Amino acid sequence: MGYGTVGSGVAEVLNKNAASIARKAGDELKVLRILDLRDFPGDPFEACLTKDFNDILTDDRIQIVVETMGGLRPAYDFVKSCLEAGKSVVTSNKELVAAKGDELLKLAKDNNLNFMFEASVGGGIPILRPINECLAANEVSEIAGILNGTTNFMLTQMIEQHMDFDAALSLAQERGYAERDPSADIDGHDACRKICILASLAFGKHVYPDAVYTEGLRKITLEDVAAAGAAGGVIKLIGHVKKVADDKVQVMVAPMVLPKASLLSDVNGVFNGILVRGDAIGDVVFYGQGAGKLPTASAVVGDVIDEAKHIGNRKSLFWDGAVDGYVLPADVAEMAYLVRLSCDDRQTAWAEVLSAFGDVKAVSRPDAGDNELAFITNVMSEAALNEKVSALRGAKLISRIRMAAL
Amino acid sequence: MGYGTVGSGVAEVLNKNAASIARKAGDELKVLRILDLRDFPGDPFEACLTKDFNDILTDDRIQIVVETMGGLRPAYDFVKSCLEAGKSVVTSNKELVAAKGDELLKLAKDNNLNFMFEASVGGGIPILRPINECLAANEVSEIAGILNGTTNFMLTQMIEQHMDFDAALSLAQERGYAERDPSADIDGHDACRKICILASLAFGKHVYPDAVYTEGLRKITLEDVAAAGAAGGVIKLIGHVKKVADDKVQVMVAPMVLPKASLLSDVNGVFNGILVRGDAIGDVVFYGQGAGKLPTASAVVGDVIDEAKHIGNRKSLFWDGAVDGYVLPADVAEMAYLVRLSCDDRQTAWAEVLSAFGDVKAVSRPDAGDNELAFITNVMSEAALNEKVSALRGAKLISRIRMAAL
């Protein structure tokens, strides 16, 4: 369902690697129907195309349905109907999984079917199955990821080419990485959906996007980038989840300063990287192309093969419904901050900062000028930070960026 | 079977994370017997310990056996007997899998059992299951890995601290990374077993270690490290396999110069990194701790959970037996080389090199002196390289290191 970039990639991969896929699936996989409202004259799969969802729903030969339409409606209704009709489903649709994953997983379970979505996070990078199966012996404590290639491309341009935000966005649009309306990427919504899926899977309870503090890239300036560099780090847009108690997680999407030594600090350009921290395994990092037609299609088809091997036999991908109070409010999360202030009188302002914040680590970027103060705070809540900053009389906040402890 | 570092880690992880493991496995997992010839007075699992393999073999309650003894004998006989007796097996023993994987996989298949060995490559890094399942839709073309933490630690010391080979080895021994007899690590045998397992899994036919050209670290000098640096790269011990035709693979273990831009060039210290190149997915990299008690135990227990979920129900991990002529002889593999020569007369020697090699890229490291020539060749076979080098009259080979195209 959905014959766009990913959907046509799925058909292409199924076709091109048909022999080895049949060997791995234990059966030949055949594309019977493709749902799309558009016409594709001359397309190799033209004979399969239909505009009527019922052609799929009522066709008893169809055991596995792939949803690559994107968006919540009508994808949700179609997937739900397929599961109710006894068909297993694979989707690449992160919006759908982040909003309705718990419900659809339950429906799949009740019907002894599989609902899989490896492609919804990290494109072609294997991440959900490794967390669910390979790292099953671990208590995962934390997951952090560069989950959006568009914003990572923009930040890489800002860091390496000193291009400002607007120029980096234009370049990303020119190269086809960013949409004309780029807000899903640059405001962090895309990364938010993905960290919700990772959090739900790793810790067993659904986390909805609207429960997650989400800060995008719009406010990041070249001065912030330079200050982060002077502090020995790079700014990345990080989706982060951490278990803070048995029934509490801290989840957020925000630009964060990563120390250069972090495994994620070298993930540049449109690439994604995801770090999983477990009690037994330590840190494991998965790295690769987080989007693109064939990488994403490859993840979808990997799921299709797995579902074909498990017809009538469920795999254990599952999480429970959301629970009130499970996600900590963002402003109590404790982190260190890189703070930049403007001031008229440096010496007075420093004295005030030191008395308000106690020990801080001064950061001096080249070209900062005499009216800027920059420093790294101790670990504190955002509420505490805000209070201290607003009480300053001789200095005003320019920006504050979280320091990642990764 | 085997209550050493990894085995005791397995018992510890099973114990510590028992509740979440039971939830994931769908059943409580209980350690019934532990085989070891040693005594462990006061050990929490003391009551389970036995010195008699038959206590495991004839105990019908035991459905899954974990082998962490290492070495080929008696591990092979024990594992074989367990599979023949209807017990699924998990092992961390790379020597066993590299030497007998095809036979044991066939035995498991014939008995409708599972034989799994995620921990045998990359310690706790999920790599075999992602290749087998998540990347199933891809035609994998190539796998390259830093597969041995000990030698990677040594090389990192040589590159970053300018420590020579002997000093780096002593430090690795002091820290417990290298054995008193370090040859399995530094001669490349450990990496060789791991690339054999990866090659067998990715391309479907067993590759035996003795069919694989294996060159270790012993000859690498600080001058080589400096020349690689001057060429814009770093030396890493790489296990590499590449499909070169439908029924041919090129496999080797050797020190190689990786360009700084390579995803593997930043894998430092005792860490492992494995790059998988697929037709649909592009490059994916898996990174983490390649050894250690708890990371390795975590991978073993991940397999145990998967086997517990699949009692009486096989997973599709399998490859065929070895085929004569399937592994290309190493000296026909075509690569570029970093060559260092000594000469009496620089100008004459350069002229001779240029006429023998055609276009080369000169490399000049600081402190090379007037008697050294260094350059990067075009892509050629080792046989061709050897012929050209031995025909030189005014220069003699100091070293030649392969250039990795990764």
mmCIF file with all atom_site columns, N, CA and C in Angstrom, chain B residues 346-402:
data_model
loop_
_atom_site.group_PDB
_atom_site.id
_atom_site.type_symbol
_atom_site.label_atom_id
_atom_site.label_alt_id
_atom_site.label_comp_id
_atom_site.label_asym_id
_atom_site.label_entity_id
_atom_site.label_seq_id
_atom_site.pdbx_PDB_ins_code
_atom_site.Cartn_x
_atom_site.Cartn_y
_atom_site.Cartn_z
_atom_site.occupancy
_atom_site.B_iso_or_equiv
_atom_site.pdbx_formal_charge
_atom_site.auth_seq_id
_atom_site.auth_comp_id
_atom_site.auth_asym_id
_atom_site.auth_atom_id
_atom_site.pdbx_PDB_model_num
ATOM 1   N N  . ARG B 1 346 ? 68.532 7.717   -4.471  1.00 0.00 ? 346 ARG B N  1
ATOM 2   C CA . ARG B 1 346 ? 67.114 8.034   -4.542  1.00 0.00 ? 346 ARG B CA 1
ATOM 3   C C  . ARG B 1 346 ? 66.624 8.264   -5.965  1.00 0.00 ? 346 ARG B C  1
ATOM 4   N N  . GLN B 1 347 ? 67.406 9.048   -6.692  1.00 0.00 ? 347 GLN B N  1
ATOM 5   C CA . GLN B 1 347 ? 66.939 9.477   -8.011  1.00 0.00 ? 347 GLN B CA 1
ATOM 6   C C  . GLN B 1 347 ? 66.842 8.284   -8.978  1.00 0.00 ? 347 GLN B C  1
ATOM 7   N N  . THR B 1 348 ? 67.897 7.476   -8.975  1.00 0.00 ? 348 THR B N  1
ATOM 8   C CA . THR B 1 348 ? 67.896 6.274   -9.812  1.00 0.00 ? 348 THR B CA 1
ATOM 9   C C  . THR B 1 348 ? 66.753 5.343   -9.414  1.00 0.00 ? 348 THR B C  1
ATOM 10  N N  . ALA B 1 349 ? 66.598 5.179   -8.105  1.00 0.00 ? 349 ALA B N  1
ATOM 11  C CA . ALA B 1 349 ? 65.563 4.253   -7.627  1.00 0.00 ? 349 ALA B CA 1
ATOM 12  C C  . ALA B 1 349 ? 64.170 4.722   -8.039  1.00 0.00 ? 349 ALA B C  1
ATOM 13  N N  . TRP B 1 350 ? 63.895 6.018   -7.891  1.00 0.00 ? 350 TRP B N  1
ATOM 14  C CA . TRP B 1 350 ? 62.588 6.561   -8.303  1.00 0.00 ? 350 TRP B CA 1
ATOM 15  C C  . TRP B 1 350 ? 62.330 6.293   -9.782  1.00 0.00 ? 350 TRP B C  1
ATOM 16  N N  . ALA B 1 351 ? 63.358 6.508   -10.576 1.00 0.00 ? 351 ALA B N  1
ATOM 17  C CA . ALA B 1 351 ? 63.203 6.302   -12.017 1.00 0.00 ? 351 ALA B CA 1
ATOM 18  C C  . ALA B 1 351 ? 62.849 4.847   -12.307 1.00 0.00 ? 351 ALA B C  1
ATOM 19  N N  . GLU B 1 352 ? 63.519 3.959   -11.601 1.00 0.00 ? 352 GLU B N  1
ATOM 20  C CA . GLU B 1 352 ? 63.245 2.540   -11.790 1.00 0.00 ? 352 GLU B CA 1
ATOM 21  C C  . GLU B 1 352 ? 61.821 2.175   -11.328 1.00 0.00 ? 352 GLU B C  1
ATOM 22  N N  . VAL B 1 353 ? 61.438 2.731   -10.178 1.00 0.00 ? 353 VAL B N  1
ATOM 23  C CA . VAL B 1 353 ? 60.088 2.477   -9.659  1.00 0.00 ? 353 VAL B CA 1
ATOM 24  C C  . VAL B 1 353 ? 59.037 2.963   -10.649 1.00 0.00 ? 353 VAL B C  1
ATOM 25  N N  . LEU B 1 354 ? 59.230 4.158   -11.163 1.00 0.00 ? 354 LEU B N  1
ATOM 26  C CA . LEU B 1 354 ? 58.235 4.720   -12.080 1.00 0.00 ? 354 LEU B CA 1
ATOM 27  C C  . LEU B 1 354 ? 58.131 3.885   -13.347 1.00 0.00 ? 354 LEU B C  1
ATOM 28  N N  . SER B 1 355 ? 59.275 3.393   -13.795 1.00 0.00 ? 355 SER B N  1
ATOM 29  C CA . SER B 1 355 ? 59.184 2.605   -15.028 1.00 0.00 ? 355 SER B CA 1
ATOM 30  C C  . SER B 1 355 ? 58.575 1.227   -14.757 1.00 0.00 ? 355 SER B C  1
ATOM 31  N N  . ALA B 1 356 ? 58.793 0.679   -13.554 1.00 0.00 ? 356 ALA B N  1
ATOM 32  C CA . ALA B 1 356 ? 58.210 -0.633  -13.241 1.00 0.00 ? 356 ALA B CA 1
ATOM 33  C C  . ALA B 1 356 ? 56.728 -0.530  -12.906 1.00 0.00 ? 356 ALA B C  1
ATOM 34  N N  . PHE B 1 357 ? 56.339 0.501   -12.151 1.00 0.00 ? 357 PHE B N  1
ATOM 35  C CA . PHE B 1 357 ? 54.972 0.576   -11.605 1.00 0.00 ? 357 PHE B CA 1
ATOM 36  C C  . PHE B 1 357 ? 54.063 1.528   -12.363 1.00 0.00 ? 357 PHE B C  1
ATOM 37  N N  . GLY B 1 358 ? 54.611 2.266   -13.306 1.00 0.00 ? 358 GLY B N  1
ATOM 38  C CA . GLY B 1 358 ? 53.795 3.296   -13.938 1.00 0.00 ? 358 GLY B CA 1
ATOM 39  C C  . GLY B 1 358 ? 53.495 4.374   -12.917 1.00 0.00 ? 358 GLY B C  1
ATOM 40  N N  . ASP B 1 359 ? 52.272 4.902   -12.994 1.00 0.00 ? 359 ASP B N  1
ATOM 41  C CA . ASP B 1 359 ? 51.876 5.953   -12.069 1.00 0.00 ? 359 ASP B CA 1
ATOM 42  C C  . ASP B 1 359 ? 51.859 5.460   -10.633 1.00 0.00 ? 359 ASP B C  1
ATOM 43  N N  . VAL B 1 360 ? 52.578 6.098   -9.743  1.00 0.00 ? 360 VAL B N  1
ATOM 44  C CA . VAL B 1 360 ? 52.415 5.796   -8.318  1.00 0.00 ? 360 VAL B CA 1
ATOM 45  C C  . VAL B 1 360 ? 52.197 7.109   -7.581  1.00 0.00 ? 360 VAL B C  1
ATOM 46  N N  . LYS B 1 361 ? 51.688 6.997   -6.345  1.00 0.00 ? 361 LYS B N  1
ATOM 47  C CA . LYS B 1 361 ? 51.482 8.201   -5.536  1.00 0.00 ? 361 LYS B CA 1
ATOM 48  C C  . LYS B 1 361 ? 52.569 8.221   -4.465  1.00 0.00 ? 361 LYS B C  1
ATOM 49  N N  . ALA B 1 362 ? 53.486 9.179   -4.566  1.00 0.00 ? 362 ALA B N  1
ATOM 50  C CA . ALA B 1 362 ? 54.582 9.242   -3.600  1.00 0.00 ? 362 ALA B CA 1
ATOM 51  C C  . ALA B 1 362 ? 54.054 9.569   -2.209  1.00 0.00 ? 362 ALA B C  1
ATOM 52  N N  . VAL B 1 363 ? 54.676 8.976   -1.207  1.00 0.00 ? 363 VAL B N  1
ATOM 53  C CA . VAL B 1 363 ? 54.306 9.225   0.189   1.00 0.00 ? 363 VAL B CA 1
ATOM 54  C C  . VAL B 1 363 ? 55.567 9.669   0.913   1.00 0.00 ? 363 VAL B C  1
ATOM 55  N N  . SER B 1 364 ? 55.542 10.845  1.536   1.00 0.00 ? 364 SER B N  1
ATOM 56  C CA . SER B 1 364 ? 56.757 11.201  2.273   1.00 0.00 ? 364 SER B CA 1
ATOM 57  C C  . SER B 1 364 ? 56.456 11.462  3.731   1.00 0.00 ? 364 SER B C  1
ATOM 58  N N  . ARG B 1 365 ? 56.954 10.565  4.551   1.00 0.00 ? 365 ARG B N  1
ATOM 59  C CA . ARG B 1 365 ? 56.755 10.736  5.990   1.00 0.00 ? 365 ARG B CA 1
ATOM 60  C C  . ARG B 1 365 ? 57.925 11.563  6.528   1.00 0.00 ? 365 ARG B C  1
ATOM 61  N N  . PRO B 1 366 ? 57.694 12.321  7.593   1.00 0.00 ? 366 PRO B N  1
ATOM 62  C CA . PRO B 1 366 ? 58.801 13.045  8.226   1.00 0.00 ? 366 PRO B CA 1
ATOM 63  C C  . PRO B 1 366 ? 59.824 12.014  8.729   1.00 0.00 ? 366 PRO B C  1
ATOM 64  N N  . ASP B 1 367 ? 61.069 12.386  8.809   1.00 0.00 ? 367 ASP B N  1
ATOM 65  C CA . ASP B 1 367 ? 62.136 11.513  9.341   1.00 0.00 ? 367 ASP B CA 1
ATOM 66  C C  . ASP B 1 367 ? 62.417 10.295  8.468   1.00 0.00 ? 367 ASP B C  1
ATOM 67  N N  . ALA B 1 368 ? 61.961 10.284  7.230   1.00 0.00 ? 368 ALA B N  1
ATOM 68  C CA . ALA B 1 368 ? 62.196 9.081   6.423   1.00 0.00 ? 368 ALA B CA 1
ATOM 69  C C  . ALA B 1 368 ? 63.666 8.956   6.022   1.00 0.00 ? 368 ALA B C  1
ATOM 70  N N  . GLY B 1 369 ? 64.334 10.056  5.918   1.00 0.00 ? 369 GLY B N  1
ATOM 71  C CA . GLY B 1 369 ? 65.744 9.989   5.501   1.00 0.00 ? 369 GLY B CA 1
ATOM 72  C C  . GLY B 1 369 ? 65.852 9.821   4.000   1.00 0.00 ? 369 GLY B C  1
ATOM 73  N N  . ASP B 1 370 ? 67.069 9.901   3.508   1.00 0.00 ? 370 ASP B N  1
ATOM 74  C CA . ASP B 1 370 ? 67.288 9.888   2.056   1.00 0.00 ? 370 ASP B CA 1
ATOM 75  C C  . ASP B 1 370 ? 67.278 8.494   1.470   1.00 0.00 ? 370 ASP B C  1
ATOM 76  N N  . ASN B 1 371 ? 67.341 7.481   2.330   1.00 0.00 ? 371 ASN B N  1
ATOM 77  C CA . ASN B 1 371 ? 67.450 6.126   1.802   1.00 0.00 ? 371 ASN B CA 1
ATOM 78  C C  . ASN B 1 371 ? 66.119 5.396   1.749   1.00 0.00 ? 371 ASN B C  1
ATOM 79  N N  . GLU B 1 372 ? 65.048 6.124   1.960   1.00 0.00 ? 372 GLU B N  1
ATOM 80  C CA . GLU B 1 372 ? 63.735 5.472   1.909   1.00 0.00 ? 372 GLU B CA 1
ATOM 81  C C  . GLU B 1 372 ? 62.865 6.070   0.808   1.00 0.00 ? 372 GLU B C  1
ATOM 82  N N  . LEU B 1 373 ? 62.214 5.199   0.059   1.00 0.00 ? 373 LEU B N  1
ATOM 83  C CA . LEU B 1 373 ? 61.199 5.596   -0.915  1.00 0.00 ? 373 LEU B CA 1
ATOM 84  C C  . LEU B 1 373 ? 59.884 4.972   -0.470  1.00 0.00 ? 373 LEU B C  1
ATOM 85  N N  . ALA B 1 374 ? 58.831 5.768   -0.491  1.00 0.00 ? 374 ALA B N  1
ATOM 86  C CA . ALA B 1 374 ? 57.528 5.172   -0.159  1.00 0.00 ? 374 ALA B CA 1
ATOM 87  C C  . ALA B 1 374 ? 56.488 5.664   -1.149  1.00 0.00 ? 374 ALA B C  1
ATOM 88  N N  . PHE B 1 375 ? 55.592 4.769   -1.538  1.00 0.00 ? 375 PHE B N  1
ATOM 89  C CA . PHE B 1 375 ? 54.579 5.159   -2.520  1.00 0.00 ? 375 PHE B CA 1
ATOM 90  C C  . PHE B 1 375 ? 53.401 4.196   -2.457  1.00 0.00 ? 375 PHE B C  1
ATOM 91  N N  . ILE B 1 376 ? 52.306 4.643   -3.056  1.00 0.00 ? 376 ILE B N  1
ATOM 92  C CA . ILE B 1 376 ? 51.117 3.787   -3.180  1.00 0.00 ? 376 ILE B CA 1
ATOM 93  C C  . ILE B 1 376 ? 50.983 3.359   -4.633  1.00 0.00 ? 376 ILE B C  1
ATOM 94  N N  . THR B 1 377 ? 50.849 2.069   -4.819  1.00 0.00 ? 377 THR B N  1
ATOM 95  C CA . THR B 1 377 ? 50.752 1.533   -6.187  1.00 0.00 ? 377 THR B CA 1
ATOM 96  C C  . THR B 1 377 ? 49.333 1.640   -6.716  1.00 0.00 ? 377 THR B C  1
ATOM 97  N N  . ASN B 1 378 ? 49.169 1.393   -7.979  1.00 0.00 ? 378 ASN B N  1
ATOM 98  C CA . ASN B 1 378 ? 47.841 1.126   -8.521  1.00 0.00 ? 378 ASN B CA 1
ATOM 99  C C  . ASN B 1 378 ? 47.354 -0.225  -8.013  1.00 0.00 ? 378 ASN B C  1
ATOM 100 N N  . VAL B 1 379 ? 46.116 -0.547  -8.327  1.00 0.00 ? 379 VAL B N  1
ATOM 101 C CA . VAL B 1 379 ? 45.562 -1.838  -7.928  1.00 0.00 ? 379 VAL B CA 1
ATOM 102 C C  . VAL B 1 379 ? 46.216 -2.952  -8.742  1.00 0.00 ? 379 VAL B C  1
ATOM 103 N N  . MET B 1 380 ? 46.729 -3.961  -8.044  1.00 0.00 ? 380 MET B N  1
ATOM 104 C CA . MET B 1 380 ? 47.389 -5.090  -8.730  1.00 0.00 ? 380 MET B CA 1
ATOM 105 C C  . MET B 1 380 ? 47.381 -6.305  -7.811  1.00 0.00 ? 380 MET B C  1
ATOM 106 N N  . SER B 1 381 ? 47.703 -7.459  -8.369  1.00 0.00 ? 381 SER B N  1
ATOM 107 C CA . SER B 1 381 ? 47.769 -8.661  -7.544  1.00 0.00 ? 381 SER B CA 1
ATOM 108 C C  . SER B 1 381 ? 49.082 -8.661  -6.765  1.00 0.00 ? 381 SER B C  1
ATOM 109 N N  . GLU B 1 382 ? 49.115 -9.450  -5.687  1.00 0.00 ? 382 GLU B N  1
ATOM 110 C CA . GLU B 1 382 ? 50.349 -9.539  -4.917  1.00 0.00 ? 382 GLU B CA 1
ATOM 111 C C  . GLU B 1 382 ? 51.441 -10.208 -5.761  1.00 0.00 ? 382 GLU B C  1
ATOM 112 N N  . ALA B 1 383 ? 51.024 -11.136 -6.591  1.00 0.00 ? 383 ALA B N  1
ATOM 113 C CA . ALA B 1 383 ? 52.000 -11.793 -7.473  1.00 0.00 ? 383 ALA B CA 1
ATOM 114 C C  . ALA B 1 383 ? 52.684 -10.759 -8.362  1.00 0.00 ? 383 ALA B C  1
ATOM 115 N N  . ALA B 1 384 ? 51.884 -9.862  -8.952  1.00 0.00 ? 384 ALA B N  1
ATOM 116 C CA . ALA B 1 384 ? 52.454 -8.819  -9.812  1.00 0.00 ? 384 ALA B CA 1
ATOM 117 C C  . ALA B 1 384 ? 53.352 -7.885  -9.010  1.00 0.00 ? 384 ALA B C  1
ATOM 118 N N  . LEU B 1 385 ? 52.902 -7.547  -7.797  1.00 0.00 ? 385 LEU B N  1
ATOM 119 C CA . LEU B 1 385 ? 53.718 -6.672  -6.945  1.00 0.00 ? 385 LEU B CA 1
ATOM 120 C C  . LEU B 1 385 ? 55.069 -7.303  -6.659  1.00 0.00 ? 385 LEU B C  1
ATOM 121 N N  . ASN B 1 386 ? 55.028 -8.563  -6.231  1.00 0.00 ? 386 ASN B N  1
ATOM 122 C CA . ASN B 1 386 ? 56.273 -9.257  -5.880  1.00 0.00 ? 386 ASN B CA 1
ATOM 123 C C  . ASN B 1 386 ? 57.235 -9.290  -7.060  1.00 0.00 ? 386 ASN B C  1
ATOM 124 N N  . GLU B 1 387 ? 56.684 -9.546  -8.233  1.00 0.00 ? 387 GLU B N  1
ATOM 125 C CA . GLU B 1 387 ? 57.512 -9.618  -9.426  1.00 0.00 ? 387 GLU B CA 1
ATOM 126 C C  . GLU B 1 387 ? 58.193 -8.282  -9.712  1.00 0.00 ? 387 GLU B C  1
ATOM 127 N N  . LYS B 1 388 ? 57.402 -7.226  -9.648  1.00 0.00 ? 388 LYS B N  1
ATOM 128 C CA . LYS B 1 388 ? 57.959 -5.903  -9.914  1.00 0.00 ? 388 LYS B CA 1
ATOM 129 C C  . LYS B 1 388 ? 59.021 -5.531  -8.878  1.00 0.00 ? 388 LYS B C  1
ATOM 130 N N  . VAL B 1 389 ? 58.707 -5.808  -7.598  1.00 0.00 ? 389 VAL B N  1
ATOM 131 C CA . VAL B 1 389 ? 59.650 -5.412  -6.544  1.00 0.00 ? 389 VAL B CA 1
ATOM 132 C C  . VAL B 1 389 ? 60.955 -6.185  -6.664  1.00 0.00 ? 389 VAL B C  1
ATOM 133 N N  . SER B 1 390 ? 60.850 -7.488  -6.949  1.00 0.00 ? 390 SER B N  1
ATOM 134 C CA . SER B 1 390 ? 62.095 -8.271  -6.960  1.00 0.00 ? 390 SER B CA 1
ATOM 135 C C  . SER B 1 390 ? 62.939 -7.977  -8.191  1.00 0.00 ? 390 SER B C  1
ATOM 136 N N  . ALA B 1 391 ? 62.345 -7.358  -9.218  1.00 0.00 ? 391 ALA B N  1
ATOM 137 C CA . ALA B 1 391 ? 63.126 -6.991  -10.400 1.00 0.00 ? 391 ALA B CA 1
ATOM 138 C C  . ALA B 1 391 ? 63.883 -5.668  -10.229 1.00 0.00 ? 391 ALA B C  1
ATOM 139 N N  . LEU B 1 392 ? 63.536 -4.932  -9.143  1.00 0.00 ? 392 LEU B N  1
ATOM 140 C CA . LEU B 1 392 ? 64.234 -3.649  -8.931  1.00 0.00 ? 392 LEU B CA 1
ATOM 141 C C  . LEU B 1 392 ? 65.693 -3.914  -8.595  1.00 0.00 ? 392 LEU B C  1
ATOM 142 N N  . ARG B 1 393 ? 66.613 -3.132  -9.223  1.00 0.00 ? 393 ARG B N  1
ATOM 143 C CA . ARG B 1 393 ? 68.023 -3.348  -8.942  1.00 0.00 ? 393 ARG B CA 1
ATOM 144 C C  . ARG B 1 393 ? 68.553 -2.328  -7.949  1.00 0.00 ? 393 ARG B C  1
ATOM 145 N N  . GLY B 1 394 ? 67.964 -1.123  -7.964  1.00 0.00 ? 394 GLY B N  1
ATOM 146 C CA . GLY B 1 394 ? 68.501 -0.065  -7.111  1.00 0.00 ? 394 GLY B CA 1
ATOM 147 C C  . GLY B 1 394 ? 67.723 0.145   -5.825  1.00 0.00 ? 394 GLY B C  1
ATOM 148 N N  . ALA B 1 395 ? 66.818 -0.777  -5.487  1.00 0.00 ? 395 ALA B N  1
ATOM 149 C CA . ALA B 1 395 ? 66.015 -0.594  -4.272  1.00 0.00 ? 395 ALA B CA 1
ATOM 150 C C  . ALA B 1 395 ? 65.564 -1.947  -3.735  1.00 0.00 ? 395 ALA B C  1
ATOM 151 N N  . LYS B 1 396 ? 65.417 -2.001  -2.408  1.00 0.00 ? 396 LYS B N  1
ATOM 152 C CA . LYS B 1 396 ? 65.022 -3.258  -1.765  1.00 0.00 ? 396 LYS B CA 1
ATOM 153 C C  . LYS B 1 396 ? 63.773 -3.044  -0.912  1.00 0.00 ? 396 LYS B C  1
ATOM 154 N N  . LEU B 1 397 ? 62.905 -4.045  -0.871  1.00 0.00 ? 397 LEU B N  1
ATOM 155 C CA . LEU B 1 397 ? 61.650 -3.914  -0.123  1.00 0.00 ? 397 LEU B CA 1
ATOM 156 C C  . LEU B 1 397 ? 61.894 -3.823  1.385   1.00 0.00 ? 397 LEU B C  1
ATOM 157 N N  . ILE B 1 398 ? 61.333 -2.811  2.024   1.00 0.00 ? 398 ILE B N  1
ATOM 158 C CA . ILE B 1 398 ? 61.274 -2.776  3.497   1.00 0.00 ? 398 ILE B CA 1
ATOM 159 C C  . ILE B 1 398 ? 59.943 -3.379  3.949   1.00 0.00 ? 398 ILE B C  1
ATOM 160 N N  . SER B 1 399 ? 58.863 -2.872  3.389   1.00 0.00 ? 399 SER B N  1
ATOM 161 C CA . SER B 1 399 ? 57.540 -3.386  3.770   1.00 0.00 ? 399 SER B CA 1
ATOM 162 C C  . SER B 1 399 ? 56.527 -3.057  2.692   1.00 0.00 ? 399 SER B C  1
ATOM 163 N N  . ARG B 1 400 ? 55.454 -3.826  2.673   1.00 0.00 ? 400 ARG B N  1
ATOM 164 C CA . ARG B 1 400 ? 54.323 -3.522  1.794   1.00 0.00 ? 400 ARG B CA 1
ATOM 165 C C  . ARG B 1 400 ? 53.057 -3.838  2.577   1.00 0.00 ? 400 ARG B C  1
ATOM 166 N N  . ILE B 1 401 ? 52.153 -2.877  2.576   1.00 0.00 ? 401 ILE B N  1
ATOM 167 C CA . ILE B 1 401 ? 50.909 -3.036  3.331   1.00 0.00 ? 401 ILE B CA 1
ATOM 168 C C  . ILE B 1 401 ? 49.744 -2.747  2.390   1.00 0.00 ? 401 ILE B C  1
ATOM 169 N N  . ARG B 1 402 ? 48.731 -3.583  2.466   1.00 0.00 ? 402 ARG B N  1
ATOM 170 C CA . ARG B 1 402 ? 47.574 -3.423  1.586   1.00 0.00 ? 402 ARG B CA 1
ATOM 171 C C  . ARG B 1 402 ? 46.792 -2.155  1.906   1.00 0.00 ? 402 ARG B C  1
#
